[in-house]
């Protein structure tokens, strides 16, 4: 059996322990923090998945080693789907590091809309509207235990 330190340290008598964490978001251009009681999740990833194309929706000039946020054509990620950019480069100038949703951080139990990607310049060059930046791997998940909903605390 594989041991996971964080998991094992927070698993007592068959129950994953809750923790108080700060959920950090932008609110009207300012960073805001909300204290939330949350716990780790256990889930199973399905053996079927879906590929969505991350396509640039604007022209961007990027430098080698620079991180930039690029608008992409919107992709709807249904609830209970895990989204991960493909590990392989699909563009000769940039690599996609992360994607961002229109409404900011959202729980996996809700639908999300990806509308931008953070890219790292492999070399200096141009991204043109319509360029394929990467592929987004979408994996359906299923919770293997009842997940507790994060609850705001004061």
Coordinates of N, CA and C in Angstrom, one line a residue:
X1 N 0.8 -1.2 0.0 CA 0.0 0.0 0.0 C 0.9 1.2 0.0
X2 N 0.5 2.2 -0.8 CA 1.3 3.5 -0.9 C 0.9 4.3 0.3
X3 N 1.9 4.9 0.9 CA 1.7 5.9 2.0 C 1.8 7.3 1.5
X4 N 0.9 8.1 1.9 CA 1.0 9.6 1.6 C 1.0 10.3 2.9
X5 N 2.1 11.0 3.2 CA 2.3 11.7 4.4 C 1.2 12.6 4.8
X6 N 0.8 13.5 4.0 CA -0.3 14.5 4.3 C -1.6 13.7 4.6
X7 N -1.9 12.7 3.7 CA -3.1 12.0 3.9 C -3.1 11.2 5.2
X8 N -1.9 10.5 5.5 CA -1.8 9.7 6.7 C -1.9 10.5 8.0
X9 N -1.2 11.7 7.9 CA -1.2 12.6 9.1 C -2.6 13.1 9.4
X10 N -3.5 13.2 8.4 CA -4.8 13.8 8.6 C -5.9 12.8 8.6
X11 N -5.6 11.5 8.6 CA -6.6 10.5 8.6 C -6.6 9.8 10.0
X12 N -7.7 10.1 10.7 CA -7.7 9.5 12.1 C -9.0 8.8 12.3
X13 N -8.9 7.5 12.6 CA -10.1 6.7 12.9 C -11.1 6.7 11.8
X14 N -10.6 6.6 10.6 CA -11.5 6.5 9.4 C -12.1 7.8 8.9
X15 N -11.6 8.9 9.4 CA -12.1 10.2 9.0 C -11.0 11.1 8.7
X16 N -11.1 11.8 7.5 CA -10.1 12.8 7.1 C -10.4 14.1 7.9
X17 N -9.4 14.6 8.5 CA -9.6 15.8 9.4 C -9.7 17.1 8.6
X18 N -10.6 17.9 9.0 CA -10.7 19.3 8.4 C -9.6 20.2 8.8
X19 N -9.3 21.2 8.0 CA -8.4 22.2 8.2 C -9.0 23.5 7.9
X20 N -8.5 24.6 8.5 CA -8.9 25.9 8.2 C -7.8 26.5 7.2
X21 N -8.3 26.9 6.0 CA -7.4 27.4 4.9 C -8.0 28.7 4.4
X22 N -7.1 29.5 3.8 CA -7.5 30.7 3.2 C -7.8 30.5 1.7
X23 N -9.0 30.8 1.3 CA -9.3 30.7 -0.2 C -9.0 32.1 -0.7
X24 N -8.1 32.3 -1.6 CA -7.7 33.6 -2.1 C -8.2 33.9 -3.5
X25 N -8.9 35.0 -3.6 CA -9.5 35.4 -4.9 C -9.3 36.8 -5.2
X26 N -9.6 37.2 -6.4 CA -9.6 38.7 -6.8 C -11.1 39.1 -6.6
X27 N -11.3 40.3 -6.0 CA -12.6 40.8 -5.8 C -12.5 42.3 -6.1
X28 N -13.1 42.7 -7.3 CA -13.0 44.1 -7.8 C -11.6 44.6 -7.8
X29 N -10.7 43.7 -8.4 CA -9.3 44.1 -8.6 C -8.5 44.0 -7.3
X30 N -9.0 43.6 -6.2 CA -8.2 43.5 -5.0 C -8.2 42.0 -4.6
X31 N -7.1 41.6 -3.9 CA -7.0 40.3 -3.4 C -7.8 40.2 -2.2
X32 N -8.6 39.1 -2.1 CA -9.4 38.9 -0.8 C -9.2 37.5 -0.4
X33 N -9.3 37.3 0.9 CA -9.1 36.0 1.5 C -10.3 35.7 2.4
X34 N -10.7 34.4 2.3 CA -11.9 33.9 3.0 C -11.4 32.7 3.8
X35 N -11.6 32.6 5.1 CA -11.2 31.4 5.9 C -12.3 30.4 5.7
X36 N -11.9 29.2 5.3 CA -12.8 28.1 5.0 C -12.3 26.8 5.7
X37 N -13.3 26.1 6.3 CA -13.0 24.8 6.9 C -13.1 23.7 5.7
X38 N -12.1 23.0 5.4 CA -12.1 22.1 4.3 C -11.3 20.8 4.7
X39 N -11.5 19.8 3.9 CA -10.8 18.5 4.1 C -10.3 18.0 2.7
X40 N -9.3 17.1 2.7 CA -8.9 16.5 1.5 C -10.0 15.6 0.9
X41 N -9.9 15.4 -0.4 CA -10.8 14.5 -1.1 C -10.2 13.2 -1.5
X42 N -11.0 12.2 -1.6 CA -10.6 10.9 -2.2 C -11.4 10.8 -3.4
X43 N -10.8 10.4 -4.6 CA -11.6 10.2 -5.8 C -11.0 9.2 -6.7
X44 N -11.8 8.7 -7.6 CA -11.3 7.8 -8.7 C -11.4 8.5 -10.0
X45 N -10.4 8.3 -10.8 CA -10.4 8.9 -12.2 C -10.8 7.9 -13.2
X46 N -11.7 8.2 -14.0 CA -12.3 7.3 -15.0 C -11.2 6.9 -16.0
X47 N -11.4 5.8 -16.7 CA -10.4 5.4 -17.8 C -10.7 6.0 -19.1
X48 N -11.9 6.7 -19.2 CA -12.1 7.5 -20.4 C -11.9 8.9 -20.1
X49 N -11.5 9.7 -21.2 CA -11.2 11.1 -21.0 C -11.6 11.8 -22.3
X50 N -11.4 13.1 -22.2 CA -11.8 14.0 -23.4 C -10.7 15.0 -23.6
X51 N -10.4 15.3 -24.9 CA -9.4 16.3 -25.2 C -10.2 17.5 -25.7
X52 N -9.8 18.7 -25.2 CA -10.3 20.0 -25.7 C -9.1 20.8 -26.2
X53 N -9.2 21.5 -27.3 CA -8.1 22.3 -27.8 C -8.1 23.7 -27.1
X54 N -6.9 24.1 -26.7 CA -6.7 25.4 -26.1 C -6.2 26.3 -27.3
X55 N -7.1 27.2 -27.8 CA -6.8 28.0 -29.0 C -6.7 29.4 -28.6
X56 N -5.6 30.1 -29.0 CA -5.4 31.5 -28.6 C -6.6 32.3 -29.2
X57 N -7.0 33.3 -28.4 CA -8.1 34.2 -28.8 C -7.6 35.6 -28.9
X58 N -6.3 35.8 -29.0 CA -5.7 37.1 -29.2 C -4.2 36.9 -29.6
X59 N -3.7 38.0 -30.2 CA -2.3 38.0 -30.6 C -1.4 38.5 -29.4
X60 N -0.3 37.8 -29.1 CA 0.6 38.1 -28.0 C 2.0 38.0 -28.4
X61 N 2.8 39.0 -28.0 CA 4.3 38.9 -28.2 C 4.9 38.4 -26.9
X62 N 5.7 37.4 -26.9 CA 6.3 36.8 -25.7 C 7.8 36.7 -25.8
X63 N 8.5 36.9 -24.7 CA 9.9 36.7 -24.6 C 10.3 35.3 -24.1
X64 N 11.5 34.9 -24.4 CA 12.0 33.6 -23.8 C 12.0 33.7 -22.3
X65 N 11.5 32.6 -21.7 CA 11.5 32.6 -20.2 C 10.4 33.4 -19.5
X66 N 9.6 34.1 -20.3 CA 8.6 35.0 -19.7 C 7.2 34.3 -19.6
X67 N 6.5 34.6 -18.5 CA 5.2 34.1 -18.3 C 4.2 35.1 -18.7
X68 N 3.2 34.7 -19.5 CA 2.1 35.6 -19.9 C 0.8 34.9 -19.8
X69 N -0.2 35.7 -19.6 CA -1.6 35.3 -19.6 C -2.2 35.6 -21.0
X70 N -2.8 34.5 -21.6 CA -3.3 34.6 -23.0 C -4.8 34.3 -23.0
X71 N -5.6 35.1 -23.6 CA -7.0 34.8 -23.8 C -7.1 33.6 -24.7
X72 N -8.0 32.6 -24.4 CA -8.2 31.5 -25.2 C -9.7 31.4 -25.5
X73 N -10.1 30.7 -26.6 CA -11.5 30.4 -26.8 C -12.1 29.6 -25.7
X74 N -13.3 30.0 -25.2 CA -13.9 29.4 -24.0 C -14.1 27.9 -24.2
X75 N -13.8 27.2 -23.1 CA -14.0 25.8 -23.0 C -14.9 25.6 -21.7
X76 N -16.0 24.9 -21.9 CA -16.8 24.5 -20.7 C -16.3 23.2 -20.1
X77 N -16.0 23.3 -18.9 CA -15.5 22.1 -18.1 C -16.7 21.7 -17.2
X78 N -17.3 20.6 -17.5 CA -18.4 20.2 -16.7 C -18.0 19.8 -15.2
X79 N -19.0 19.9 -14.3 CA -18.7 19.5 -12.9 C -18.1 18.1 -12.9
X80 N -17.4 17.9 -11.8 CA -16.7 16.6 -11.6 C -15.8 16.1 -12.7
X81 N -15.1 17.1 -13.3 CA -14.1 16.9 -14.4 C -12.8 17.5 -13.9
X82 N -11.7 16.7 -13.9 CA -10.4 17.2 -13.6 C -9.7 17.6 -14.9
X83 N -9.2 18.9 -14.9 CA -8.7 19.4 -16.2 C -7.1 19.6 -16.0
X84 N -6.4 19.1 -16.9 CA -4.9 19.2 -16.9 C -4.4 19.4 -18.3
X85 N -3.5 20.5 -18.5 CA -2.9 20.7 -19.8 C -2.0 19.5 -20.1
X86 N -2.0 19.1 -21.4 CA -1.1 18.0 -21.9 C 0.3 18.3 -21.6
X87 N 1.1 17.3 -21.3 CA 2.5 17.5 -21.0 C 3.4 17.8 -22.2
X88 N 2.9 17.5 -23.4 CA 3.6 17.7 -24.6 C 3.4 19.1 -25.2
X89 N 4.4 19.7 -25.7 CA 4.3 21.1 -26.4 C 3.6 20.9 -27.7
X90 N 2.6 21.8 -27.9 CA 1.8 21.8 -29.2 C 2.2 23.1 -30.0
X91 N 2.9 24.0 -29.4 CA 3.2 25.3 -30.0 C 4.8 25.4 -29.9
X92 N 5.4 25.9 -31.0 CA 6.9 26.0 -31.0 C 7.5 27.1 -30.2
X93 N 6.6 28.1 -29.8 CA 7.1 29.2 -29.0 C 6.8 29.2 -27.5
X94 N 5.7 28.6 -27.2 CA 5.2 28.6 -25.8 C 4.8 27.2 -25.3
X95 N 4.8 27.1 -24.0 CA 4.2 25.9 -23.3 C 3.2 26.4 -22.3
X96 N 2.0 25.7 -22.3 CA 0.9 26.1 -21.4 C 1.3 25.5 -20.0
X97 N 1.2 26.3 -19.0 CA 1.5 25.9 -17.7 C 0.2 25.6 -16.9
X98 N -0.7 26.5 -16.9 CA -2.0 26.4 -16.2 C -3.1 27.1 -17.1
X99 N -4.3 26.8 -16.7 CA -5.5 27.4 -17.3 C -6.2 28.2 -16.2
X100 N -7.0 29.2 -16.6 CA -7.8 30.0 -15.6 C -9.2 30.1 -16.1
X101 N -10.1 30.0 -15.1 CA -11.5 30.1 -15.4 C -12.0 31.5 -15.3
X102 N -13.1 31.8 -16.0 CA -13.7 33.1 -16.1 C -14.1 33.7 -14.8
X103 N -14.6 32.8 -13.9 CA -15.1 33.3 -12.6 C -14.1 33.0 -11.5
X104 N -12.9 32.7 -11.7 CA -11.9 32.5 -10.7 C -12.0 31.1 -10.1
X105 N -11.3 30.9 -9.0 CA -11.3 29.5 -8.4 C -12.8 29.1 -8.1
X106 N -13.0 27.8 -8.5 CA -14.4 27.2 -8.3 C -14.2 25.8 -7.8
X107 N -15.1 25.3 -7.0 CA -15.0 23.8 -6.6 C -15.3 22.9 -7.8
X108 N -14.7 21.8 -7.8 CA -14.9 20.8 -8.9 C -16.3 20.4 -9.0
X109 N -17.1 20.6 -8.0 CA -18.6 20.2 -8.1 C -19.4 21.2 -8.9
X110 N -18.8 22.2 -9.5 CA -19.5 23.2 -10.3 C -18.9 23.2 -11.7
X111 N -19.8 23.6 -12.7 CA -19.3 23.8 -14.0 C -18.4 25.0 -14.0
X112 N -17.3 25.0 -14.9 CA -16.4 26.0 -15.0 C -16.1 26.4 -16.4
X113 N -15.7 27.6 -16.7 CA -15.5 28.0 -18.1 C -14.0 28.5 -18.2
X114 N -13.2 27.8 -18.9 CA -11.8 28.2 -19.1 C -11.8 29.3 -20.1
X115 N -11.1 30.4 -19.8 CA -11.1 31.5 -20.8 C -9.7 32.1 -21.0
X116 N -8.7 31.6 -20.3 CA -7.3 32.1 -20.4 C -6.3 31.0 -20.0
X117 N -5.1 31.1 -20.5 CA -4.0 30.2 -20.2 C -2.8 31.0 -19.8
X118 N -2.0 30.4 -18.9 CA -0.7 31.0 -18.5 C 0.3 30.2 -19.3
X119 N 1.1 30.9 -20.1 CA 2.1 30.3 -21.0 C 3.5 30.8 -20.7
X120 N 4.4 29.9 -20.9 CA 5.8 30.2 -20.6 C 6.5 30.2 -22.0
X121 N 7.2 31.3 -22.3 CA 7.9 31.4 -23.6 C 9.1 30.5 -23.6
X122 N 9.1 29.6 -24.5 CA 10.3 28.7 -24.8 C 11.4 29.4 -25.5
X123 N 10.9 30.4 -26.3 CA 11.8 31.3 -27.0 C 11.0 32.6 -27.3
X124 N 11.6 33.6 -27.7 CA 10.9 34.9 -28.1 C 10.2 34.7 -29.4
X125 N 8.9 35.2 -29.4 CA 8.2 35.0 -30.6 C 6.7 35.5 -30.5
X126 N 5.9 35.1 -31.4 CA 4.5 35.6 -31.5 C 3.5 34.4 -31.3
X127 N 2.4 34.7 -30.6 CA 1.2 33.9 -30.6 C 0.2 34.6 -31.4
X128 N -0.4 34.0 -32.3 CA -1.4 34.6 -33.2 C -2.8 34.0 -32.8
X129 N -3.8 34.9 -32.9 CA -5.2 34.4 -32.7 C -5.5 33.2 -33.6
X130 N -6.0 32.1 -33.0 CA -6.3 30.9 -33.7 C -5.2 29.9 -33.6
X131 N -4.0 30.2 -33.0 CA -3.0 29.2 -32.8 C -3.4 28.2 -31.7
X132 N -3.1 26.9 -32.0 CA -3.3 25.8 -31.1 C -2.2 25.9 -30.1
X133 N -2.5 26.2 -28.8 CA -1.5 26.3 -27.7 C -1.2 25.0 -27.1
X134 N -2.2 24.2 -26.8 CA -2.1 22.9 -26.2 C -3.4 22.2 -26.2
X135 N -3.4 21.0 -25.6 CA -4.6 20.2 -25.5 C -4.9 20.2 -24.0
X136 N -6.2 20.3 -23.6 CA -6.6 20.2 -22.2 C -7.2 18.8 -22.0
X137 N -6.6 18.0 -21.2 CA -7.1 16.7 -20.8 C -8.2 16.8 -19.8
X138 N -9.4 16.3 -20.1 CA -10.5 16.3 -19.1 C -10.8 14.9 -18.7
X139 N -10.7 14.7 -17.4 CA -10.9 13.4 -16.8 C -12.2 13.4 -15.9
X140 N -13.2 12.6 -16.1 CA -14.3 12.5 -15.2 C -13.8 11.9 -13.9
X141 N -14.2 12.4 -12.8 CA -13.9 11.8 -11.5 C -15.1 11.4 -10.8
X142 N -14.9 10.5 -9.8 CA -16.0 10.1 -8.9 C -15.5 10.1 -7.5
X143 N -16.2 10.7 -6.6 CA -15.7 10.7 -5.2 C -15.9 9.3 -4.6
X144 N -14.9 8.8 -3.9 CA -14.9 7.5 -3.3 C -15.4 7.5 -1.9
X145 N -15.6 8.7 -1.3 CA -16.2 8.8 0.0 C -17.0 10.1 0.0
X146 N -17.8 10.3 0.9 CA -18.6 11.5 0.9 C -17.7 12.7 1.2
X147 N -17.6 13.6 0.3 CA -16.8 14.8 0.5 C -17.5 15.8 1.3
X148 N -16.8 16.4 2.2 CA -17.4 17.5 2.9 C -17.3 18.8 2.2
X149 N -18.4 19.6 2.1 CA -18.3 20.9 1.5 C -17.5 21.9 2.3
X150 N -16.6 22.7 1.6 CA -15.9 23.7 2.4 C -17.0 24.7 3.0
X151 N -16.7 25.1 4.2 CA -17.6 25.9 5.0 C -16.9 27.2 5.4
X152 N -17.4 28.4 5.2 CA -16.7 29.6 5.6 C -16.8 29.7 7.1
X153 N -15.6 30.1 7.7 CA -15.6 30.3 9.1 C -15.1 31.8 9.4
X154 N -15.4 32.2 10.5 CA -15.0 33.6 10.9 C -13.7 33.7 11.6

